[in-house]
Coordinates of C-alpha atoms and ligand atoms in Angstrom, one line a residue:
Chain A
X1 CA -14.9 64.2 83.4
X2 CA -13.0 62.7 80.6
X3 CA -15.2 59.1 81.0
X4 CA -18.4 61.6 81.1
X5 CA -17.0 63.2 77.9
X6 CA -15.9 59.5 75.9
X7 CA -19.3 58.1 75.9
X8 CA -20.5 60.3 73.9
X9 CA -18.0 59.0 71.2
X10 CA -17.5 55.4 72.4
X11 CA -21.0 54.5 73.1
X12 CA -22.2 51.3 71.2
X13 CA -24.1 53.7 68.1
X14 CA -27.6 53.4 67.1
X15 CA -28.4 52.4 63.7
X16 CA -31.1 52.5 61.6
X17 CA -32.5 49.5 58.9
X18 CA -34.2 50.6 56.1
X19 CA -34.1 47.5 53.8
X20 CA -30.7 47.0 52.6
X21 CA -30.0 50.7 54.0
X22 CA -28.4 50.6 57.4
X23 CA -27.0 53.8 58.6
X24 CA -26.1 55.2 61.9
X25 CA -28.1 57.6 63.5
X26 CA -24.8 60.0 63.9
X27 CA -24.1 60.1 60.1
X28 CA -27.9 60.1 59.6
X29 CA -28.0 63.3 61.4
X30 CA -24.5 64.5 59.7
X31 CA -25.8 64.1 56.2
X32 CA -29.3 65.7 57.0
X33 CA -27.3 69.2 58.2
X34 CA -24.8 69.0 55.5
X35 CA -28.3 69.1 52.9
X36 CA -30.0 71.5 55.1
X37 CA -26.7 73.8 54.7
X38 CA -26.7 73.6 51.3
X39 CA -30.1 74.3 50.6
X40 CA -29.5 77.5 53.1
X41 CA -26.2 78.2 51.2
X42 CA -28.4 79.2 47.6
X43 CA -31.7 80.8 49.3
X44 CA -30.2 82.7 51.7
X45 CA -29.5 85.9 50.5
X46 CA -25.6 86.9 50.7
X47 CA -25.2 90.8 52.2
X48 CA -23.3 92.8 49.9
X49 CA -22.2 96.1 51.0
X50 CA -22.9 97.7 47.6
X51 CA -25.4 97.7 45.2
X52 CA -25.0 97.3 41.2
X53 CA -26.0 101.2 40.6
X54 CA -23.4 102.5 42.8
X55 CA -20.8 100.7 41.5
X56 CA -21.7 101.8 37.9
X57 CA -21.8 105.5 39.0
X58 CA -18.1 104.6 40.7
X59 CA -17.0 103.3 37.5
X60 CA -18.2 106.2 35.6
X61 CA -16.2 108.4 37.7
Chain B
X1 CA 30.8 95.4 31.9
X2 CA 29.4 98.9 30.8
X3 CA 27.6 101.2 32.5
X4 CA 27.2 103.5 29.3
X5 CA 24.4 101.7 28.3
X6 CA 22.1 103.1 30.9
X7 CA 19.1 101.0 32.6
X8 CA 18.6 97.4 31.0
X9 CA 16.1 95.4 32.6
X10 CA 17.1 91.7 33.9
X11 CA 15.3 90.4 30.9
X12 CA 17.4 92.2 28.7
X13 CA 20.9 92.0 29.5
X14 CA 20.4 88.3 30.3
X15 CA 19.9 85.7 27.8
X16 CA 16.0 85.0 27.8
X17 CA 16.3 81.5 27.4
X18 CA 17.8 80.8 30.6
X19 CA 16.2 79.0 33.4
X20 CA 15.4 82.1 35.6
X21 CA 13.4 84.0 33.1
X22 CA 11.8 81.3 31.6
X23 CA 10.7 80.5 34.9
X24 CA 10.0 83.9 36.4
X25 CA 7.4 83.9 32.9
X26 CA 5.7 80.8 33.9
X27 CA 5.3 82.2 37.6
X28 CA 4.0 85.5 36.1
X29 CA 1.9 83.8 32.9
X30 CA 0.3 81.4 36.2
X31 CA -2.7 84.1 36.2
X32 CA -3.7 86.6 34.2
X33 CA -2.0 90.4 35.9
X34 CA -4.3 91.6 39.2
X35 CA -6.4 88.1 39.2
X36 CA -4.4 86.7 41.8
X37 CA -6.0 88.0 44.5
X38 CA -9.0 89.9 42.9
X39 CA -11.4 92.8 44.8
X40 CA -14.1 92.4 42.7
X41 CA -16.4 89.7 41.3
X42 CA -19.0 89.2 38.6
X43 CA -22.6 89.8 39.8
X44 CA -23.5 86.4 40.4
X45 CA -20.8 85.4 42.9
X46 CA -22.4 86.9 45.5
X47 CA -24.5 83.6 47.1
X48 CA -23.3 81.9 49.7
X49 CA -22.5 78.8 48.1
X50 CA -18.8 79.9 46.6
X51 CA -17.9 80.5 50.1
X52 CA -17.4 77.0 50.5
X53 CA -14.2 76.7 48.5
X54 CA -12.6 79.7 51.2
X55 CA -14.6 77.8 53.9
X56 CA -12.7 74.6 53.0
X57 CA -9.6 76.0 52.8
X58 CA -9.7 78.0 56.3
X59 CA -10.1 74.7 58.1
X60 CA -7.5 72.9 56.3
X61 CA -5.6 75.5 57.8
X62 CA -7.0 75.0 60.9
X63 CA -6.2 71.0 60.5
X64 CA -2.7 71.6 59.7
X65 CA -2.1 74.1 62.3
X66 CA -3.3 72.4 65.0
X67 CA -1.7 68.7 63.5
X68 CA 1.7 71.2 63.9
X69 CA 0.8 71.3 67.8
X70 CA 0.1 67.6 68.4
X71 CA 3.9 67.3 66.6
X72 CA 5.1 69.1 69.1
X73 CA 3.6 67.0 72.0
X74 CA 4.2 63.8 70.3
X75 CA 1.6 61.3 69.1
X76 CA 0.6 60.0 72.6
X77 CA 0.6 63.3 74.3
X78 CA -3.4 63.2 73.9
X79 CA -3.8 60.5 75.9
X80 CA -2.2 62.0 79.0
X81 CA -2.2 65.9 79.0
X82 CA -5.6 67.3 79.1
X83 CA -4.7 70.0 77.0
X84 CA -3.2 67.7 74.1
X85 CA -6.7 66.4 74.2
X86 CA -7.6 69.9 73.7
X87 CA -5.4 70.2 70.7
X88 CA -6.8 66.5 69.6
X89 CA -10.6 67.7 69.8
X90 CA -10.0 70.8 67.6
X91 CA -7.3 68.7 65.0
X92 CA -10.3 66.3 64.4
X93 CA -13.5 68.7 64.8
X94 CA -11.7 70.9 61.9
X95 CA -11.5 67.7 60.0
X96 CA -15.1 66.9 60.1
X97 CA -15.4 70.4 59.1
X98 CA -13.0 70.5 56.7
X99 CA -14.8 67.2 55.1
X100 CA -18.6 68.9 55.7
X101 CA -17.4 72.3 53.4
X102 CA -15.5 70.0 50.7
X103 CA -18.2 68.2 50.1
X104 CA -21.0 71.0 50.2
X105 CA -18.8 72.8 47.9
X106 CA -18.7 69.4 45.6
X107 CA -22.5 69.6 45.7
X108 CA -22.4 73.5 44.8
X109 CA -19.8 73.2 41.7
X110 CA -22.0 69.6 40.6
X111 CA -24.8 71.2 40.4
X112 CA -23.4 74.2 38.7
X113 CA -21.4 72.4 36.0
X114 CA -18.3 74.4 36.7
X115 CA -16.2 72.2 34.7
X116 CA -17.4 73.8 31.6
X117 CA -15.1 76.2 29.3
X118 CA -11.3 74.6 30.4
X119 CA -12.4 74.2 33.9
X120 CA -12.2 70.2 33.6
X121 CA -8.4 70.6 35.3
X122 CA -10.2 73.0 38.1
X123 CA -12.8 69.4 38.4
X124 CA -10.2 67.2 38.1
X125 CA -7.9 68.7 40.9
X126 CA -10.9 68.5 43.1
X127 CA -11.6 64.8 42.4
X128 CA -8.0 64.2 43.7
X129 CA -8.4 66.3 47.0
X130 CA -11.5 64.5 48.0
X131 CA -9.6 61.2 47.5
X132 CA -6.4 61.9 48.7
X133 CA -7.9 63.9 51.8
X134 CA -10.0 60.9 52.4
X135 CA -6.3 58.7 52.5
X136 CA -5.2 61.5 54.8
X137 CA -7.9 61.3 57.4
X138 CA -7.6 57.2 57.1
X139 CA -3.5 57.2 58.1
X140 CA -4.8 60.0 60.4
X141 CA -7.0 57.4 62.3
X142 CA -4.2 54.6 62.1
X143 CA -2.0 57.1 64.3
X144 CA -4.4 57.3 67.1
X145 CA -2.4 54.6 69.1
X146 CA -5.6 53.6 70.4
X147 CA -7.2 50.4 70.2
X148 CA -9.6 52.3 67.3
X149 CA -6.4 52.5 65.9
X150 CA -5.7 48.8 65.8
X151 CA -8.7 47.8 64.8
X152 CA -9.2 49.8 61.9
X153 CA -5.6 48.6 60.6
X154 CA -7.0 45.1 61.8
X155 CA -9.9 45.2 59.7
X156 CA -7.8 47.2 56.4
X157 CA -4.8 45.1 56.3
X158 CA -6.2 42.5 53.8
X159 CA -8.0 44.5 51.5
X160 CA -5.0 47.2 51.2
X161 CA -2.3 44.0 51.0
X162 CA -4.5 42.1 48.0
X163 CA -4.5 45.7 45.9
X164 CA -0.4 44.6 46.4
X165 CA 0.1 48.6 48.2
X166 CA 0.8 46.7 51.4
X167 CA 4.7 46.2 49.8
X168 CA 5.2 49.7 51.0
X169 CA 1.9 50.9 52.5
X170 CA 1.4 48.4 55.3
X171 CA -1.7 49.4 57.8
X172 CA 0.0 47.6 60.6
X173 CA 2.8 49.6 60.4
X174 CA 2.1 52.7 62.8
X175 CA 5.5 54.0 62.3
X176 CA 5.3 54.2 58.7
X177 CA 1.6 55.2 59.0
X178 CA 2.3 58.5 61.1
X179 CA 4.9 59.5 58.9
X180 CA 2.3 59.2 55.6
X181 CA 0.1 61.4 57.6
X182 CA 2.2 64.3 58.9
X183 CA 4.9 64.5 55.6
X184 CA 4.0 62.8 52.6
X185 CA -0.1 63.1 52.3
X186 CA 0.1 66.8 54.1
X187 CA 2.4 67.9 51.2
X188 CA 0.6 66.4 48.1
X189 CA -2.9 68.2 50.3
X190 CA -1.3 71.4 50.3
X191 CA 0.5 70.7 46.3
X192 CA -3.1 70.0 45.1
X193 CA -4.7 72.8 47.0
X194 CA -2.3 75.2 45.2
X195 CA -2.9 73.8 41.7
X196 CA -6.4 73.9 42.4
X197 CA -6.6 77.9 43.6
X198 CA -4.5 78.6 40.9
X199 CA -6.7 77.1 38.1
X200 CA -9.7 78.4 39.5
X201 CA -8.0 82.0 39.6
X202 CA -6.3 81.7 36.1
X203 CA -10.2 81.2 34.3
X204 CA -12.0 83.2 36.7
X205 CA -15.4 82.1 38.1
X206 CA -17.5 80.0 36.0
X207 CA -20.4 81.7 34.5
X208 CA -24.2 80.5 35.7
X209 CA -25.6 78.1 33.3
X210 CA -28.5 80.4 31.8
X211 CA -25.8 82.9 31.3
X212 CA -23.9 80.6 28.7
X213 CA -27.2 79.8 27.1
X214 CA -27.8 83.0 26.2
X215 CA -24.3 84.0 24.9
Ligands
HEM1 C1 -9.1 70.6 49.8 C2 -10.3 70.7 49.3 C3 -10.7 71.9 48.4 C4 -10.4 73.2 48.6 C5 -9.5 73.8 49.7 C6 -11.0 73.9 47.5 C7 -11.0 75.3 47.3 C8 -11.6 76.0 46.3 C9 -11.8 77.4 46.3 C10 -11.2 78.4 47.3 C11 -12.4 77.7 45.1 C12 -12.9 79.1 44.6 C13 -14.1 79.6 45.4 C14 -15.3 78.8 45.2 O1 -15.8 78.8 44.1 O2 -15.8 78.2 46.2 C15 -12.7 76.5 44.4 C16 -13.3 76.3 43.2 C17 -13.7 75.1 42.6 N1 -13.6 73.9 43.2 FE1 -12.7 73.4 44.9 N2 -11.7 73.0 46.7 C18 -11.6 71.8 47.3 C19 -12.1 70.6 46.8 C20 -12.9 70.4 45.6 C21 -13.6 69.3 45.2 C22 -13.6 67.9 46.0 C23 -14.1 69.5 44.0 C24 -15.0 68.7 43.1 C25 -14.7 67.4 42.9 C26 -13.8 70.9 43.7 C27 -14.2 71.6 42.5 C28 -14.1 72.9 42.3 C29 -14.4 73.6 41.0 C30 -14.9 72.9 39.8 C31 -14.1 75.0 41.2 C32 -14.2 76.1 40.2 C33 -15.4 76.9 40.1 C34 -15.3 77.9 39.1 O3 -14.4 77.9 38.2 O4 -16.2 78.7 39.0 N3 -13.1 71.5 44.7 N4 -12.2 75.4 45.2

């Protein structure tokens, strides 16, 4: 299982030539996600449990 | 001593130029009173962007924790106990994480300017942790005692040795390598991480950039 498992991380790597860009397909992937997570991280909106009026009124209280 | 005097604070019947006060004032001047561990936030921190900072530093919790485990076992008990490979997968997976969230977070405070109005230290701090983490996560690899490992110190030696650091941080030295990895980096990590909370905490969160223009 272990040998199943290690050449998944050992295997020889793909790359990919653009020019003078060469990157591997692994970080090519990694870098993608990390943009795609960030782009996620500003549009998607972020639950809060309370809204502005409420917490005015608790304020005022 | 008197007692007649009635109830004199430490401050007062001690001289307040002695060590102890002065720094029991610096401790308590670090933040301003209740921002150390605030309840509420401004409007505008509710995206999920500033979660990355947290995000960041729950899996260099996670790094350290688990790095505390493969202590335990020893540096080579990965490589014979399957569940000090277990231990191994999660130290490195929360490092990759750890990595991802730092640097989405970079993006996130980049793109926000949030060096502006005394924050450069808050910046500066972070510049620091990116590098030093990445010199963690590089003696981290030269402790594999795996062939990776060799070659990786193989393929550093010369340019570390011509910057002249190899007179007392020498990549072929696993010993010494280990120990930069579990003590000294670890500790300046965690040093920096501190400063770096406590900065952000002592000027709150940045305002958005339209929000400056208009004030
Ligand atoms: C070990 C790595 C790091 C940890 C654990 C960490 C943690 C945090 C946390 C918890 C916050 C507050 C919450 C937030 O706004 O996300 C924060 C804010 C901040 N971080 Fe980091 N950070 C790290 C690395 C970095 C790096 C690499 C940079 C940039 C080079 C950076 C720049 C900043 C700035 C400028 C703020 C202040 C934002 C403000 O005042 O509004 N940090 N960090």
């Amino acid at each position: 299982m272990m040998k199943s498992l290690s050449i998944v991380a050992e295997g020889p790597g793909r790359y990919i030539h653009w020019g003078v860009i060469q990157i591997s397909v692994a970080n090519l992937v990694i870098i993608v996600a990390m943009i795609i997570l960030f782009v996620l991280a500003l549009i998607v909106p972020f639950p809060s449990g309370h809204d502005e009026e409420t917490d005015q009124e608790r304020r005022q209280k | 001593m008197t007692t007649s005097t009635g109830a004199k604070s430490a401050a007062e019947t001690t001289d307040p130029g002695n060590w102890t006060n002065r720094l029991r004032g610096r401790i308590e001047g670090l933040v301003p009173p209740g921002e150390a561990l605030p309840d509420r936030q401004p409007i505008y921190v509710a995206s999920w962007i500033y979660v990355f900072g947290v995000l960041t530093l729950s899996s260099l919790a996670v790094v350290i924790l688990s790095g505390c485990v493969l202590a335990v076992g020893g540096v080579q008990w990965w490589h014979v106990s399957s569940l000090g490979h277990y231990v191994n997968s999660v130290h490195l997976w929360s490092v990759e994480l750890f990595f991802g969230f730092m640097v989405i977070h970079l993006w996130g405070k980049f793109w926000m300017a949030a060096w502006r109005g005394k924050r450069a230290m808050t910046w500066v701090s972070g510049v620091l942790l990116f590098g030093i983490s990445i010199g963690t996560s590089f003696t981290g690899f030269l402790s594999q005692t795996n062939f990776s490992a060799q070659w990786i110190a193989g393929e550093g030696k010369d340019g570390i040795n011509s910057t002249g650091a190899g007179a007392f941080f020498n990549v072929l030295n696993p010993g010494q390598m280990l120990l930069w990895h579990v003590v000294l980096l670890p500790l300046v990590v965690v040093l920096i991480v501190l400063i770096h909370i406590i900065q952000v905490r002592r000027h709150g969160v940045v305002p958005p950039l339209d929000a400056d223009l208009e004030g």
